XYZ file of C-alpha atoms in Angstrom:
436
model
C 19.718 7.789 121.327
C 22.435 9.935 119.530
C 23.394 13.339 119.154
C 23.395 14.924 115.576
C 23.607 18.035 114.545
C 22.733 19.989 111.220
C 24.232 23.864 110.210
C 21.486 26.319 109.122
C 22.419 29.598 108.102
C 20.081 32.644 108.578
C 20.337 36.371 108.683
C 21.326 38.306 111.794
C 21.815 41.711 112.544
C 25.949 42.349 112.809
C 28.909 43.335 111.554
C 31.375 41.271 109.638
C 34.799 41.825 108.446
C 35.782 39.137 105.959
C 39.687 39.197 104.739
C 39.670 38.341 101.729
C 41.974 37.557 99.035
C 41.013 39.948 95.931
C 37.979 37.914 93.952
C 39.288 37.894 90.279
C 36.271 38.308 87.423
C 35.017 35.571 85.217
C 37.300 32.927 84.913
C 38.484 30.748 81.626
C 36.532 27.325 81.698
C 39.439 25.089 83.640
C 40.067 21.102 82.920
C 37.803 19.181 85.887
C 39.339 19.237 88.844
C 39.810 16.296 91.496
C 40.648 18.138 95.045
C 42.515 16.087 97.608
C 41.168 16.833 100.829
C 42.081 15.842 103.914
C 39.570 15.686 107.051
C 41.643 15.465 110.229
C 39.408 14.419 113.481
C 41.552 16.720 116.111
C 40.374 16.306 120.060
C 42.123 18.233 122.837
C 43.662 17.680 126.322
C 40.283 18.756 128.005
C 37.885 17.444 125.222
C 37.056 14.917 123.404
C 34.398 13.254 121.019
C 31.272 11.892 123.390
C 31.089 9.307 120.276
C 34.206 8.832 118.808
C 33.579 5.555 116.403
C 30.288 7.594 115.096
C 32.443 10.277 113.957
C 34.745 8.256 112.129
C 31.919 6.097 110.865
C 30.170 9.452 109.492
C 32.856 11.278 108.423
C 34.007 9.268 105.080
C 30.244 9.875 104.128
C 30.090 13.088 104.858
C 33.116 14.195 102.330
C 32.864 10.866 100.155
C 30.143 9.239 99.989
C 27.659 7.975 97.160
C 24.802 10.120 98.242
C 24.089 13.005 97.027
C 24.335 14.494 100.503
C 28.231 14.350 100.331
C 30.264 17.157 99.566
C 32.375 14.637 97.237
C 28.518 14.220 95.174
C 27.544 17.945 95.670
C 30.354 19.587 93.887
C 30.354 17.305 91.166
C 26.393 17.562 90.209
C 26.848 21.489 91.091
C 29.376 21.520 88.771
C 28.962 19.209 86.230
C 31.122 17.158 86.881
C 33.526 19.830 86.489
C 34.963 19.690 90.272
C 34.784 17.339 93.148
C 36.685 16.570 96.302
C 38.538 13.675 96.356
C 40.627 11.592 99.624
C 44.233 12.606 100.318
C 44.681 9.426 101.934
C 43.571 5.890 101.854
C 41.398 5.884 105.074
C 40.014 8.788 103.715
C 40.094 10.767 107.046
C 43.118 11.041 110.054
C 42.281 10.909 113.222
C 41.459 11.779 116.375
C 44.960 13.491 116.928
C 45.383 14.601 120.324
C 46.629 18.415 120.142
C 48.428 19.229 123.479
C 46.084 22.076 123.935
C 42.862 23.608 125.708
C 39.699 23.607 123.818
C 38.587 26.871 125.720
C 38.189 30.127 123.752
C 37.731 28.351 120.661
C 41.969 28.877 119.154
C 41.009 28.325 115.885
C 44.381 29.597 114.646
C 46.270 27.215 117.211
C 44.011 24.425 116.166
C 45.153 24.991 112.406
C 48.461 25.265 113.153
C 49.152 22.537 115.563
C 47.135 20.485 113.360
C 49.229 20.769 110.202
C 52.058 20.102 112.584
C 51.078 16.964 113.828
C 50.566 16.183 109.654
C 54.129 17.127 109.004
C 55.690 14.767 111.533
C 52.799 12.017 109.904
C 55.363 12.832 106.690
C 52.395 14.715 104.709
C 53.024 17.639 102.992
C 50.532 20.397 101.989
C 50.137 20.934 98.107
C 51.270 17.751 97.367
C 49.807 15.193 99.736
C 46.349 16.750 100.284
C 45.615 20.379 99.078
C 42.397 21.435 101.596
C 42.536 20.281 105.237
C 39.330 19.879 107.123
C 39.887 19.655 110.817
C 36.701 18.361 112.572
C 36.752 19.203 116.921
C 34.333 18.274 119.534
C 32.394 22.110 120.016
C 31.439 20.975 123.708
C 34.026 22.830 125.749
C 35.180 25.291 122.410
C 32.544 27.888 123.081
C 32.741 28.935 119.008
C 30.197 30.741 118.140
C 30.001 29.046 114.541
C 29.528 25.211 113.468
C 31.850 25.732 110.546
C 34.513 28.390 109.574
C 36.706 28.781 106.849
C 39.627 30.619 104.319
C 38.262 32.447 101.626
C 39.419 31.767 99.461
C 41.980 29.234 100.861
C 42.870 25.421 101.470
C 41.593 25.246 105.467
C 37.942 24.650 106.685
C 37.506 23.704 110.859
C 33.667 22.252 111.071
C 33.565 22.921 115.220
C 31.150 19.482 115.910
C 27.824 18.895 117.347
C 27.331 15.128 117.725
C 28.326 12.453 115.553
C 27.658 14.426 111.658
C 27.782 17.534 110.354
C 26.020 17.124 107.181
C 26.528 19.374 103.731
C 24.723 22.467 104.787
C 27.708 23.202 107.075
C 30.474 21.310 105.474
C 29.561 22.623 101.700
C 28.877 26.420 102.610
C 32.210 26.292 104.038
C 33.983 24.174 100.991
C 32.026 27.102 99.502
C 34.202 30.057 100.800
C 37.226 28.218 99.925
C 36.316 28.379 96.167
C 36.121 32.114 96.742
C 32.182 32.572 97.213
C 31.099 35.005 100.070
C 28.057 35.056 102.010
C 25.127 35.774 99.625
C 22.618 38.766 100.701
C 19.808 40.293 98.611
C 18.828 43.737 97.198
C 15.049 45.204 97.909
C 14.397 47.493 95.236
C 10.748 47.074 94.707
C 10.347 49.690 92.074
C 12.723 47.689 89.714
C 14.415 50.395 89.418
C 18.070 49.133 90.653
C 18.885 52.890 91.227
C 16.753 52.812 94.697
C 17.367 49.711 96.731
C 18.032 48.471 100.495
C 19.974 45.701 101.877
C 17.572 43.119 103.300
C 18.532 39.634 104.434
C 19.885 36.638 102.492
C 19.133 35.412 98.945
C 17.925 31.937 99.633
C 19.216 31.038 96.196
C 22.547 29.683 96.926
C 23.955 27.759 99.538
C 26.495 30.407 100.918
C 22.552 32.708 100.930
C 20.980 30.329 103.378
C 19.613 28.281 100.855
C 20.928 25.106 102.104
C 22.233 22.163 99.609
C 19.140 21.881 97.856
C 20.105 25.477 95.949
C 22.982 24.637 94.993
C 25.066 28.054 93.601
C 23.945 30.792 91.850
C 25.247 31.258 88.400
C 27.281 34.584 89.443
C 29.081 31.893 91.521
C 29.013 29.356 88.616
C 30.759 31.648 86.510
C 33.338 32.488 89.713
C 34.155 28.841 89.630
C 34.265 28.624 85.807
C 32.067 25.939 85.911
C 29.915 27.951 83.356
C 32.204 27.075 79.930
C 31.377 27.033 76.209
C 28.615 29.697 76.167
C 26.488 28.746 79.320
C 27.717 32.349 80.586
C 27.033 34.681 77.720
C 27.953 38.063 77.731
C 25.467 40.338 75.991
C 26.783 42.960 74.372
C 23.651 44.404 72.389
C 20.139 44.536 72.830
C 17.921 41.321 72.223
C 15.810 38.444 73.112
C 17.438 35.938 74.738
C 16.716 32.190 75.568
C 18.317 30.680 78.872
C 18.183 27.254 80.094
C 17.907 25.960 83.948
C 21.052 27.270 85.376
C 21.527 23.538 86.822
C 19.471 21.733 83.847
C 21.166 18.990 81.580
C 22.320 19.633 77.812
C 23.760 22.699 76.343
C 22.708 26.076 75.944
C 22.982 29.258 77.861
C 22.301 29.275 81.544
C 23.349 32.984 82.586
C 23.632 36.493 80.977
C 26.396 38.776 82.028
C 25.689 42.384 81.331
C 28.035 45.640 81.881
C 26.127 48.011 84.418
C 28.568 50.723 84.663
C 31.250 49.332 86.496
C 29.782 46.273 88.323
C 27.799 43.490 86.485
C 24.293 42.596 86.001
C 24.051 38.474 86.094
C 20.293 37.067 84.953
C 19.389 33.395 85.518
C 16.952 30.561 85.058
C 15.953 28.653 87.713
C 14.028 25.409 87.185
C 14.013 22.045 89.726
C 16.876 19.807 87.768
C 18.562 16.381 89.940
C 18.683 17.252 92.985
C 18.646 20.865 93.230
C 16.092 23.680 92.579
C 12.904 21.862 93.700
C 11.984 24.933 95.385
C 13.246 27.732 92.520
C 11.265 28.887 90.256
C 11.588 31.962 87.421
C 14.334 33.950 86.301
C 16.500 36.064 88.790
C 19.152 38.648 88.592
C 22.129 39.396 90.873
C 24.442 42.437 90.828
C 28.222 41.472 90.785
C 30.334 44.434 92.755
C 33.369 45.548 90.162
C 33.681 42.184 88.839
C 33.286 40.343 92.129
C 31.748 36.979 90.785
C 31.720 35.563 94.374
C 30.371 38.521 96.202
C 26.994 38.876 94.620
C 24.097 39.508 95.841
C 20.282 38.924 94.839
C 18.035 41.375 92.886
C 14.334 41.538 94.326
C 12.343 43.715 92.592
C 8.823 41.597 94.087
C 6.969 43.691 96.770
C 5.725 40.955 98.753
C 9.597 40.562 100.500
C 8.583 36.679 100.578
C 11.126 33.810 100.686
C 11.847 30.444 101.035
C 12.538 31.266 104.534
C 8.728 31.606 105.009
C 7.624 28.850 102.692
C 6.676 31.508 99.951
C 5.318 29.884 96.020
C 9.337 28.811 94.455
C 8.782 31.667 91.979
C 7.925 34.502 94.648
C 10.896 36.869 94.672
C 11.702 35.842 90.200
C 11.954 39.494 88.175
C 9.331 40.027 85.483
C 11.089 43.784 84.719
C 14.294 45.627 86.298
C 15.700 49.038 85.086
C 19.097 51.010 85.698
C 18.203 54.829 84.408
C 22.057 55.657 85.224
C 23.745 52.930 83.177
C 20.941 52.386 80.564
C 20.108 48.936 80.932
C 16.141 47.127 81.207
C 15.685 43.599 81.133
C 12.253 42.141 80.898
C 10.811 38.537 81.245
C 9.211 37.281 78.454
C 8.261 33.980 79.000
C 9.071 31.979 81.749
C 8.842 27.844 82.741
C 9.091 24.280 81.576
C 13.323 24.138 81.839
C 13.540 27.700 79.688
C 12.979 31.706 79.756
C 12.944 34.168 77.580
C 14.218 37.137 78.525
C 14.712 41.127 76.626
C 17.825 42.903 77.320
C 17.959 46.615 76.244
C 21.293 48.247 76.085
C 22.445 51.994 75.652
C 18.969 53.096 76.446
C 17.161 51.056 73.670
C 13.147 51.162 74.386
C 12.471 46.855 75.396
C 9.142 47.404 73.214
C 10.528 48.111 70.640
C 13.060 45.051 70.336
C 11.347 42.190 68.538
C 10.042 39.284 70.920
C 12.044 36.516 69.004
C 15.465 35.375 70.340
C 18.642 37.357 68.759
C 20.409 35.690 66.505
C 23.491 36.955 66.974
C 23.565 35.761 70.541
C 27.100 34.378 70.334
C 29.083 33.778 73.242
C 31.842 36.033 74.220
C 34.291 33.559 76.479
C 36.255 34.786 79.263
C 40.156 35.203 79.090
C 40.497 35.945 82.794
C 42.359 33.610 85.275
C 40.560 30.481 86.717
C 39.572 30.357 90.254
C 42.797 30.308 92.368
C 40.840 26.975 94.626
C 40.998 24.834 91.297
C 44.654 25.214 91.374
C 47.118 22.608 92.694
C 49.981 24.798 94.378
C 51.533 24.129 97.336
C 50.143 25.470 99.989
C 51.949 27.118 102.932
C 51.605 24.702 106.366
C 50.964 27.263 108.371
C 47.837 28.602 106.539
C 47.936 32.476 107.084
C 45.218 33.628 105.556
C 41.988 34.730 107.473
C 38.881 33.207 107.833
C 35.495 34.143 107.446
C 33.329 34.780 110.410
C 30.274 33.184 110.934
C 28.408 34.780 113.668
C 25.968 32.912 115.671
C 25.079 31.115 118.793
C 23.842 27.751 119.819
C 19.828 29.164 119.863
C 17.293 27.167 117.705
C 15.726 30.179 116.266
C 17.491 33.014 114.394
C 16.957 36.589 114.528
C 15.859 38.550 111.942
C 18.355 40.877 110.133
C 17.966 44.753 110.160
C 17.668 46.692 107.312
C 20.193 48.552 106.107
C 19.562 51.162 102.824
C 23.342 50.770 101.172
C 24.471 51.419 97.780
C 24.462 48.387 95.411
C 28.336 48.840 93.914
C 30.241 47.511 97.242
C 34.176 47.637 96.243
C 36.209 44.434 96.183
C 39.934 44.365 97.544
C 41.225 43.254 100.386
C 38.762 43.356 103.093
C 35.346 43.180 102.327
C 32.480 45.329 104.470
C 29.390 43.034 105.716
C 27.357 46.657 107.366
C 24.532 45.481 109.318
C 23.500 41.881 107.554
C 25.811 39.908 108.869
C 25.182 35.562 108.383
C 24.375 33.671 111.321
C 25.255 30.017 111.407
C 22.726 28.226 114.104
C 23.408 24.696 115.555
C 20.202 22.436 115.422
C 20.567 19.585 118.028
C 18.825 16.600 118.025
C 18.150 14.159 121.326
C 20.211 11.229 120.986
C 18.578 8.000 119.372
């Protein structure tokens, strides 16, 4: 028998504070980007790994391996190749380091810092030996109430362990907030009228919306990353009929429209099963992007039924056929929809959608971005005692989750530096398994 353990995110009722760095807009396309990241096995002076070969047999495989389950194989088909993880060192993981401290009342701060400590006397320097550290702890004695926590966006992920593995629903949501991507939630606004809508619950189109690995990211986190180049992200700037591609489809063409709604952004996608990801994503979808907030998004359903993939809903359930914003003038309607494309109106400046011809515009040339790419593709040294905050994941070690509460809230939510969660807060469960 052995112990295992998978993270699986689903809504909760709560409160969460998230300090945040301030999420830039769209960024320029950047050059692909190889990540060195360094998992660290840390144990304590009253804890330590039931299985301690397991872990270090898993743990290479977990970051690196050829599967698509790694996190080295999910950014890179997420992406496009555009971004991966890569080792910092040789072995491809350190560890176990014995820290000279308690595992009780889960220190996560301690943990960081005595870790990178214990790297500095190894002779490894942060920024230009490894630029993430992932520090991997037995959870038995911890008492954390989350299987994985991280900076956002930052260098420093702590996966608090379960078992033997803890798989890419954990380890990539977290690897997720490092890139800058905050939990994703969703919009009700069943009139489609974006003017009237409630907070309920998680998209279940991302993986950092309780989507899990199979959903990859959502293009408003796409274009966050800049992993969206070359006219995949267009921005529409007049009314039209526009074609879009499967957001994670191969060849070229346009996978996302970014529209102005006043001061925040209005993000449309296709979704259509492509590798790996979308098997269970179907339609076209839209997101509303706070002031610019490409990471901060959250889902638009306009669908009545308030179905998901949570309750094994059809993949196309919760896809927009029409939206409307009376205040800032904008209506998008589907017009077709499936087989890898979508057509989709956009009318601007109060422009009547019958009235604009059903044929794709023309003049549907991309506008690129000129803003700065995603500080987590960068290479600078980072400090080695990481001060930056991390996200919360609230949670407990329960099988089941709760269901969220409802929570009628405006849809612009300001960026800056601390960023509001009011009463949908994400809660990160621990599934165990007996041992084998």
């Amino acid at each position: 028998m052995k112990l295992s353990a998978l993270g699986r995110i689903a809504l909760a009722t709560g409160i969460a504070v998230l300090a945040t760095a301030t999420l830039p807009g769209t960024p320029a396309a950047a050059a692909p980007v190889k990540r060195k990241i360094l998992p660290v096995l840390v144990e304590f002076s009253d804890a330590s790994f039931q299985f301690p070969d397991k872990v270090k047999a898993s743990t290479p495989d977990t970051y690196f391996g050829a599967k698509s389950d790694s996190a080295a194989s999910y950014l890179s088909e997420v992406s496009r190749g555009q971004y991966t993880v890569v080792p910092a060192v040789k072995e491809q993981f350190l560890g176990p380091i014995k820290l000279n401290l308690s595992a009780a009342g889960c220190p996560q701060g301690k943990i960081n810092q005595m870790t990178r400590e214990e790297l500095t006397k190894r002779g490894l320097v942060a920024g230009k030996d490894y630029e993430s550290l992932s520090i991997v702890f037995p959870a038995q004695k911890t008492n954390c109430p989350w299987a994985g926590l991280a900076t956002m966006p930052g260098p420093t992920t702590w996966i608090n362990l379960y078992g033997t593995a803890s798989g890419i629903d954990v380890v990539g949501h977290e690897l997720g907030h490092n890139l800058g991507f905050g939990h994703q939630g969703r919009f009700l606004c069943t009139g489609g009228d974006l003017g009237s809508c409630k907070s309920d619950g998680s998209s279940y189109k991302s993986i950092m919306g309780a989507g899990y690995r199979a959903s990859g990211f959502s293009a408003p986190e796409l274009i966050r990353a800049g992993w969206l180049p070359g006219g995949a992200s267009l921005k529409v700037t007049k009314s039209g009929v526009y074609t879009l591609r499967s957001l994670h489809g191969k060849g070229s063409g346009t996978r996302a429209l970014d529209i102005a709604l006043g001061g925040d952004r209005l993000v449309i996608e296709y979704r259509h099963a492509a590798g790996t990801l979308d098997a269970k994503i179907e339609g076209v979808h839209a997101y509303r992007v706070p002031k610019g907030s490409y990471g901060a998004s959250s889902l638009i359903d306009t669908t009545v039924e308030n179905k998901t993939a949570a309750n094994d809903a059809p993949s196309n359930t919760d896809a927009i056929k029409k939206l409307t914003d009376k205040a800032n003038k904008v209506s998008v309607a589907v017009v077709s929809s499936g087989g890898g494309q979508a057509k989709v109106k956009v009318a601007l400046n109060g422009d009547s959608l019958s009235a604009i011809d059903a044929t794709p515009s023309k003049s549907a040339t991309p506008t690129p971005s000129a803003a700065t790419p995603t500080p987590s593709a960068s290479t600078d040294t980072e400090a080695v005692t990481d001060g930056s905050e991390p996200v919360t994941e609230f949670g407990s070690g329960e099988l089941t989750a709760t269901g969220g509460r409802s929570t009628t809230l405006p849809l612009a939510v300001g960026g800056g530096a601390a960023l509001l969660a009011a009463g949908a807060g994400f809660l990160l469960l621990k599934r165990r398994r007996k041992r084998a």
